[in-house]
JSON list of C-alpha atoms in Angstrom, two decimals:
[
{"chain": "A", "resi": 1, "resn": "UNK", "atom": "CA", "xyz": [14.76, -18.01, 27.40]},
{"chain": "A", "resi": 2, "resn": "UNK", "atom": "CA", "xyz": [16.81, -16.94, 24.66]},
{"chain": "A", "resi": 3, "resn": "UNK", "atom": "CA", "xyz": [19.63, -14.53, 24.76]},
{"chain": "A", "resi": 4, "resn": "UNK", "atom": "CA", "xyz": [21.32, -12.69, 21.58]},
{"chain": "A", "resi": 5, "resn": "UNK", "atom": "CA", "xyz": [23.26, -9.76, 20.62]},
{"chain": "A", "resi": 6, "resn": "UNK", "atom": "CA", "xyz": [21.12, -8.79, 17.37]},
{"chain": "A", "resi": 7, "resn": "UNK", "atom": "CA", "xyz": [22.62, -4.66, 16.87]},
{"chain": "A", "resi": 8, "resn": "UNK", "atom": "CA", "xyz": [20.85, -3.53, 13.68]},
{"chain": "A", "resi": 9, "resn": "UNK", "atom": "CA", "xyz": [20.77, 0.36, 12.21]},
{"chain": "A", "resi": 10, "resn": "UNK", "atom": "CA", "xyz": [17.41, 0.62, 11.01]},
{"chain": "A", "resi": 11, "resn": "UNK", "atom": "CA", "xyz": [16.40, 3.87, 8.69]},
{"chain": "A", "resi": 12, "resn": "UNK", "atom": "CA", "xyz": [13.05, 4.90, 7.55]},
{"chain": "A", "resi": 13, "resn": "UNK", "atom": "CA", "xyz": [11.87, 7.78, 6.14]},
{"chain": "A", "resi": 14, "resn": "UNK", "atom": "CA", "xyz": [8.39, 9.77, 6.36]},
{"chain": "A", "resi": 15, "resn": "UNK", "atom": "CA", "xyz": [6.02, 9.26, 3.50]},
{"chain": "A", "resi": 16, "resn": "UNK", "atom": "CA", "xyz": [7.42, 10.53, 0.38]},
{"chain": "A", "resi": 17, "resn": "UNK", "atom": "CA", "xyz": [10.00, 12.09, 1.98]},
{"chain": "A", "resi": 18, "resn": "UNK", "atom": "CA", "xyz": [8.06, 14.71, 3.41]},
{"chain": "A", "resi": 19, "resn": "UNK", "atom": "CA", "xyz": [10.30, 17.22, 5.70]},
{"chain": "A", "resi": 20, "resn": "UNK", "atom": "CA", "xyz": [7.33, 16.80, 8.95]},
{"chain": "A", "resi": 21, "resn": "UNK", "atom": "CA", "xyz": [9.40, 15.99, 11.93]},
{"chain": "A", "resi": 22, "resn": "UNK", "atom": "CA", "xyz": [10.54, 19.28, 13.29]},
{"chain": "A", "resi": 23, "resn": "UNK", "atom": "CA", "xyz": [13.46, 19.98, 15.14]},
{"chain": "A", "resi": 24, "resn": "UNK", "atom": "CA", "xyz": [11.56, 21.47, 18.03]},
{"chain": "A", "resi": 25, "resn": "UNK", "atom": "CA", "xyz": [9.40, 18.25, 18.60]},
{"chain": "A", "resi": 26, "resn": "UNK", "atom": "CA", "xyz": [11.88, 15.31, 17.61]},
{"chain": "A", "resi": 27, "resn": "UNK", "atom": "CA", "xyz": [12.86, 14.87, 21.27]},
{"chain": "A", "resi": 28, "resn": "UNK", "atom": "CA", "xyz": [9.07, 13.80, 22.06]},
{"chain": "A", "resi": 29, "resn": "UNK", "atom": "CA", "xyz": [9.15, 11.88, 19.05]},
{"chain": "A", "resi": 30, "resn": "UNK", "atom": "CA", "xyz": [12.71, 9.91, 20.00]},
{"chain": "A", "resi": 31, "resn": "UNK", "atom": "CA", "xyz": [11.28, 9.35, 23.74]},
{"chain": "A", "resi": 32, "resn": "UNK", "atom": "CA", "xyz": [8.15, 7.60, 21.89]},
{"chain": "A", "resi": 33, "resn": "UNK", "atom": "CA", "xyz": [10.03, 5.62, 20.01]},
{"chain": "A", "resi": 34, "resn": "UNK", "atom": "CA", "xyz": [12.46, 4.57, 23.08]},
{"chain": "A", "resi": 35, "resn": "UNK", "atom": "CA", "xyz": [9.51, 3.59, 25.32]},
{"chain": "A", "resi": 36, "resn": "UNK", "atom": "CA", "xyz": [7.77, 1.84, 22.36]},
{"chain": "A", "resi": 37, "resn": "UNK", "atom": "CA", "xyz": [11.05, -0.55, 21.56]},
{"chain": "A", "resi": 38, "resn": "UNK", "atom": "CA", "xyz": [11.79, -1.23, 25.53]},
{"chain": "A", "resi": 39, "resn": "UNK", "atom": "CA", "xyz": [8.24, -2.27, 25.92]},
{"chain": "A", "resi": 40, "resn": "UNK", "atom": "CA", "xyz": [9.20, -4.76, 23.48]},
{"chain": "A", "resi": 41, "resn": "UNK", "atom": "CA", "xyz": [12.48, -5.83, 24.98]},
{"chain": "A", "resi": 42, "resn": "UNK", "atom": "CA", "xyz": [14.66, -4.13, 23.10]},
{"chain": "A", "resi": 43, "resn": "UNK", "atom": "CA", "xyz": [17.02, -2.13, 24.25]},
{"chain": "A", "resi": 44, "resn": "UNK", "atom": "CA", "xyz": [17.55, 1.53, 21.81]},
{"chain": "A", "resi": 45, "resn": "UNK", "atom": "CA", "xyz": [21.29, 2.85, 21.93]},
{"chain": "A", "resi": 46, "resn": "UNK", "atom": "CA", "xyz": [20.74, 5.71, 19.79]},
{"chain": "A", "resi": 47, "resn": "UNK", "atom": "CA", "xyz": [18.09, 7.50, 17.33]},
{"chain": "A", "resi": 48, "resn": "UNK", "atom": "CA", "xyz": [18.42, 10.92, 15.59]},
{"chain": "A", "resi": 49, "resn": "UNK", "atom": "CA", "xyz": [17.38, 12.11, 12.22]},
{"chain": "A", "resi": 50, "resn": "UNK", "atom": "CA", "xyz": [16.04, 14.96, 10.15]},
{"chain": "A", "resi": 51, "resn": "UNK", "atom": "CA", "xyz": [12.77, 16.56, 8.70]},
{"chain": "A", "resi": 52, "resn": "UNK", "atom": "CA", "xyz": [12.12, 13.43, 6.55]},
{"chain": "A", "resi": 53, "resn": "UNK", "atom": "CA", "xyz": [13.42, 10.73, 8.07]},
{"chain": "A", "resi": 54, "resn": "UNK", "atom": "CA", "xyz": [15.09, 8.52, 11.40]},
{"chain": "A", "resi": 55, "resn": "UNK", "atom": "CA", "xyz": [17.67, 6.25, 12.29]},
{"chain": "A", "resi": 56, "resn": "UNK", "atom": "CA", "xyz": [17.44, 3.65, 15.11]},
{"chain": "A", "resi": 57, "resn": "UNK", "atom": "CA", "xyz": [20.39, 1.38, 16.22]},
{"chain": "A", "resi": 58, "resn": "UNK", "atom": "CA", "xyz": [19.04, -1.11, 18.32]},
{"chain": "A", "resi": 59, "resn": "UNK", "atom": "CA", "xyz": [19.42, -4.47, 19.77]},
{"chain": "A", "resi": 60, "resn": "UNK", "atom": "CA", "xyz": [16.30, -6.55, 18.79]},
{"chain": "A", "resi": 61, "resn": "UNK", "atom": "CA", "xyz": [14.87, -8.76, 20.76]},
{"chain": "A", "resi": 62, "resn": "UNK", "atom": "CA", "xyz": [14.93, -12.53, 19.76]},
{"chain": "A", "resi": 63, "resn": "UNK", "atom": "CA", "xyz": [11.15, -13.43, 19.82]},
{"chain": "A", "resi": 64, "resn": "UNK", "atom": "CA", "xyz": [10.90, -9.96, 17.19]},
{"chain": "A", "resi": 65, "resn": "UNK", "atom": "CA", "xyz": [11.43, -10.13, 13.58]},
{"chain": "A", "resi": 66, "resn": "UNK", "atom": "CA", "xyz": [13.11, -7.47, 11.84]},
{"chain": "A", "resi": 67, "resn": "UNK", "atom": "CA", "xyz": [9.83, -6.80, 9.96]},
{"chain": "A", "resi": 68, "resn": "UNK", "atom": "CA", "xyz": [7.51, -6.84, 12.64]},
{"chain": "A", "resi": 69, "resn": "UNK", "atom": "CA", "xyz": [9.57, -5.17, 15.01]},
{"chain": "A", "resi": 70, "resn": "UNK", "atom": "CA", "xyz": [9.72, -2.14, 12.25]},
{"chain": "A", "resi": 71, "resn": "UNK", "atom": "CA", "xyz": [6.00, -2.24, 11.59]},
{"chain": "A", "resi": 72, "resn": "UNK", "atom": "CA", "xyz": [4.71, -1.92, 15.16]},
{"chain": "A", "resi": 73, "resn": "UNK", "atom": "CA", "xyz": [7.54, 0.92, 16.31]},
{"chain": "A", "resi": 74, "resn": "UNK", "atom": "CA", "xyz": [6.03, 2.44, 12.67]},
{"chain": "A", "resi": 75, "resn": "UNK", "atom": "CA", "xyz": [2.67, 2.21, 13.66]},
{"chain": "A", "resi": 76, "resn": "UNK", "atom": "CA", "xyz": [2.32, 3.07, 16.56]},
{"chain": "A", "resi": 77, "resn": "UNK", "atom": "CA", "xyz": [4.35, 6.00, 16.74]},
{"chain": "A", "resi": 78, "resn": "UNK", "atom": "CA", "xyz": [2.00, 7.28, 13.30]},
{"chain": "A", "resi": 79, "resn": "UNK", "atom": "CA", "xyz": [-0.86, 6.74, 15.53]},
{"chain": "A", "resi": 80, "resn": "UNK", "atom": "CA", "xyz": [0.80, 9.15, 18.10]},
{"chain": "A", "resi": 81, "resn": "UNK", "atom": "CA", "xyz": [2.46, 11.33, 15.34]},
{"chain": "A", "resi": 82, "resn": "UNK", "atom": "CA", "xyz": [-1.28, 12.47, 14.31]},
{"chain": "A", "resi": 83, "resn": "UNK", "atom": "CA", "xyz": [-2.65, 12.49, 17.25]},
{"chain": "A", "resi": 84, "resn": "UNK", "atom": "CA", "xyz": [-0.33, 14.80, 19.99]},
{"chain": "A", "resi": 85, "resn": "UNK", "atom": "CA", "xyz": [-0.68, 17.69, 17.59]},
{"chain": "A", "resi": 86, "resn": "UNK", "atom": "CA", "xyz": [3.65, 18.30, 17.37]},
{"chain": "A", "resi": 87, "resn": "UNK", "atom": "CA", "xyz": [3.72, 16.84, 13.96]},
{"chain": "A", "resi": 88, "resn": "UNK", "atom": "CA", "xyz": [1.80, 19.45, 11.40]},
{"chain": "A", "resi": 89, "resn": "UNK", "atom": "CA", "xyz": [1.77, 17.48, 7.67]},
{"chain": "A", "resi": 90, "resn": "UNK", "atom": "CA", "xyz": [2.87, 14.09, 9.04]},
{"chain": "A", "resi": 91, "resn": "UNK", "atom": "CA", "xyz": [0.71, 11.52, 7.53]},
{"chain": "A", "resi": 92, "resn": "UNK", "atom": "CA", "xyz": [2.38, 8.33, 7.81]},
{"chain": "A", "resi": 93, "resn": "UNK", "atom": "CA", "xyz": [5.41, 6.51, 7.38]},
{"chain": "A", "resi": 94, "resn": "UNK", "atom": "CA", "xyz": [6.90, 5.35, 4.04]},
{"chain": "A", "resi": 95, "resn": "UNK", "atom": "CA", "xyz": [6.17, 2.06, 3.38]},
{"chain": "A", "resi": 96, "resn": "UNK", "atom": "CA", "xyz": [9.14, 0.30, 3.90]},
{"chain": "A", "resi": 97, "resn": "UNK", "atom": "CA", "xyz": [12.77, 0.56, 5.49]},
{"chain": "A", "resi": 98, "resn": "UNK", "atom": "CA", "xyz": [16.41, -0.13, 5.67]},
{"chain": "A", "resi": 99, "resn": "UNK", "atom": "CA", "xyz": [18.53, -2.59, 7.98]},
{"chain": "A", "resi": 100, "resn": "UNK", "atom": "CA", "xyz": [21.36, -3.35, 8.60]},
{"chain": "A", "resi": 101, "resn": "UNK", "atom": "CA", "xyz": [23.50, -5.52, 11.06]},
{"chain": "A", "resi": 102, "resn": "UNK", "atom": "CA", "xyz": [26.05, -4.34, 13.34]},
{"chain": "A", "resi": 103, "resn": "UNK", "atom": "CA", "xyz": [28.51, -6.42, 15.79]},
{"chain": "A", "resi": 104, "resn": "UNK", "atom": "CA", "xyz": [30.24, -5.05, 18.52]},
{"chain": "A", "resi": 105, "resn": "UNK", "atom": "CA", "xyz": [32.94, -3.38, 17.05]},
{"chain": "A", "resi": 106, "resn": "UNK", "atom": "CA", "xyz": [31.44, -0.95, 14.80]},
{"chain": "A", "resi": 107, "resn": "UNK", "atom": "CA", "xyz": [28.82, 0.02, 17.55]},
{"chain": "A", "resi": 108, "resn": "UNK", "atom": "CA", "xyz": [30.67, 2.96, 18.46]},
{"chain": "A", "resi": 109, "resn": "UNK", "atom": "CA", "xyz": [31.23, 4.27, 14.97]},
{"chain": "A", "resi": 110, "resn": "UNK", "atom": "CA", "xyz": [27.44, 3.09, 13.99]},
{"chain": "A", "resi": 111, "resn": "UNK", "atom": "CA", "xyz": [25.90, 5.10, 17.01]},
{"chain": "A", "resi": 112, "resn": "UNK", "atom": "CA", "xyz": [28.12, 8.13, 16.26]},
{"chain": "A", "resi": 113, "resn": "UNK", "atom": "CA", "xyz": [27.17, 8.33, 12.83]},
{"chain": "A", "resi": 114, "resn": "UNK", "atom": "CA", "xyz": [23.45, 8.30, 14.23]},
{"chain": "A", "resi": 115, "resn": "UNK", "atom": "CA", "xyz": [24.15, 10.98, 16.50]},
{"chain": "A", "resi": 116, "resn": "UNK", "atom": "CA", "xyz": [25.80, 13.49, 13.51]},
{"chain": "A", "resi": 117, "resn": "UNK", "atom": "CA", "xyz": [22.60, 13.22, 11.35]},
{"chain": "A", "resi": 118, "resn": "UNK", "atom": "CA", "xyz": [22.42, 17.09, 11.45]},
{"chain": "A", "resi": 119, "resn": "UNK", "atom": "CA", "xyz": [25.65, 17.38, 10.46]},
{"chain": "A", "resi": 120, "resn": "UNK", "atom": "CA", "xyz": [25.97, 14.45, 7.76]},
{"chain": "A", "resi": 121, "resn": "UNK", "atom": "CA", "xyz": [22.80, 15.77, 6.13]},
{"chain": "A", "resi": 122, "resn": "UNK", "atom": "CA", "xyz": [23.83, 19.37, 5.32]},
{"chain": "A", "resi": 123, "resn": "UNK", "atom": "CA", "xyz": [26.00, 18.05, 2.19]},
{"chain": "A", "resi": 124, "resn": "UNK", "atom": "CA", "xyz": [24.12, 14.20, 1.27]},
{"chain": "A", "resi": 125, "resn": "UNK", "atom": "CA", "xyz": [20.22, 14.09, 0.92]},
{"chain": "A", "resi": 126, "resn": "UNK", "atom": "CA", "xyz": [17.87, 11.43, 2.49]},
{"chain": "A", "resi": 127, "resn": "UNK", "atom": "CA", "xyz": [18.02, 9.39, -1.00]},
{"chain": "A", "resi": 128, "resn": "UNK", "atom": "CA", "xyz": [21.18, 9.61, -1.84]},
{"chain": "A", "resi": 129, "resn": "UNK", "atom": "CA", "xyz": [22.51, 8.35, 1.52]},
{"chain": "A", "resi": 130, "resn": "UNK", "atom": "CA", "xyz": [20.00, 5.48, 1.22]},
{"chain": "A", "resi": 131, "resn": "UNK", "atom": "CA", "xyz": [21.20, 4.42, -2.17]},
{"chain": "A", "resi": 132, "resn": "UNK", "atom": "CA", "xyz": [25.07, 5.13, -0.47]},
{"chain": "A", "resi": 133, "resn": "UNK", "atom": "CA", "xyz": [24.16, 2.01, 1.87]},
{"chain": "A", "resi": 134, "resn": "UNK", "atom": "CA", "xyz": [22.24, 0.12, -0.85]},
{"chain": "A", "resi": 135, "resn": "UNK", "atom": "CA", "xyz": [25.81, 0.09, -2.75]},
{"chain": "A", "resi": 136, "resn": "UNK", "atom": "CA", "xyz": [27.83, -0.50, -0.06]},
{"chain": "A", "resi": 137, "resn": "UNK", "atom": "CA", "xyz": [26.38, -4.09, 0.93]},
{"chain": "A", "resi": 138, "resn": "UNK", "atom": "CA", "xyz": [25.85, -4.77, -3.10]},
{"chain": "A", "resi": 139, "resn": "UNK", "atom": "CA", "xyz": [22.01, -4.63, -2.71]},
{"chain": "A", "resi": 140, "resn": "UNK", "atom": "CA", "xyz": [20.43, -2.99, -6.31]},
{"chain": "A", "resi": 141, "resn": "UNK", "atom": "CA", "xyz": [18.89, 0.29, -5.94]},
{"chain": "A", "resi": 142, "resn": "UNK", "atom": "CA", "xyz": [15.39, 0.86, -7.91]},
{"chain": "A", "resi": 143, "resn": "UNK", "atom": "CA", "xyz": [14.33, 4.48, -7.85]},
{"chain": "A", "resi": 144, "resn": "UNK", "atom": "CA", "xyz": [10.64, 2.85, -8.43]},
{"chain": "A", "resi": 145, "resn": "UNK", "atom": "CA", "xyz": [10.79, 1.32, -5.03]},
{"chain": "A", "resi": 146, "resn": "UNK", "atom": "CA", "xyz": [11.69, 4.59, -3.50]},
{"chain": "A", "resi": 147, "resn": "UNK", "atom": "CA", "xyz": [10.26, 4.84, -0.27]}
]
């Protein structure tokens, strides 16, 4: 069996940044997305979000990529999105998503920023927080490719 310590702060947003997750129902949404990822074997230490979009920091299990791991969490919780009736608008997902690794000692700073989304989000929009991390690990931002 293998073992690893694979922390990553995942963000994705809702298709076309449409504001569909409300505040009201994100706790049902959060608990979804907790059961989902320890069904896989990963182990969630902290999601929050907003209207158009949700950060995970997780540790991933080793026999999941990053990209597969994203797509079934994505998935599945669409397929429940439009189905329990909490989500009015919510059609899907965007298509793709951001990652990023984490070690040990910025897991504490990692999972507060996660928790503050409210907070952080009143003065920085979805977009220009994405292109914020873009920058910051010298990966090009393409506003074509906006997701």
């Amino acid at each position: 069996m293998s073992h690893t310590f694979d922390i990553q702060h995942f963000v994705f947003g809702t298709k076309h940044r449409q504001p569909t997750i409300n505040y009201l129902n994100r706790e049902a949404l959060y608990r979804f997305i907790w059961a989902a990822l320890t069904k896989r074997g990963c182990r969630l230490y902290r999601v929050n979000g907003i209207e158009d979009h949700i950060h995970l920091v997780v540790d991933v299990n080793a026999s999941y990529s990053k990209s597969r791991l994203m797509q079934d969490i994505k998935s599945t919780s669409s397929f429940w999105m439009k189905r329990c009736g909490l989500f009015n608008g919510f059609r899907s997902w965007c298509d793709g998503f951001f990652s990023e690794s984490k070690d040990r000692n910025s897991l504490d700073t990692i999972i507060n920023y996660v928790k503050n989304q409210e907070l952080h989000h009143k003065g920085e929009t979805f977009v220009a927080e994405l292109k914020r991390f873009y920058h910051s690990h010298g990966l090009e931002w393409n506003d074509a490719e906006l997701f």
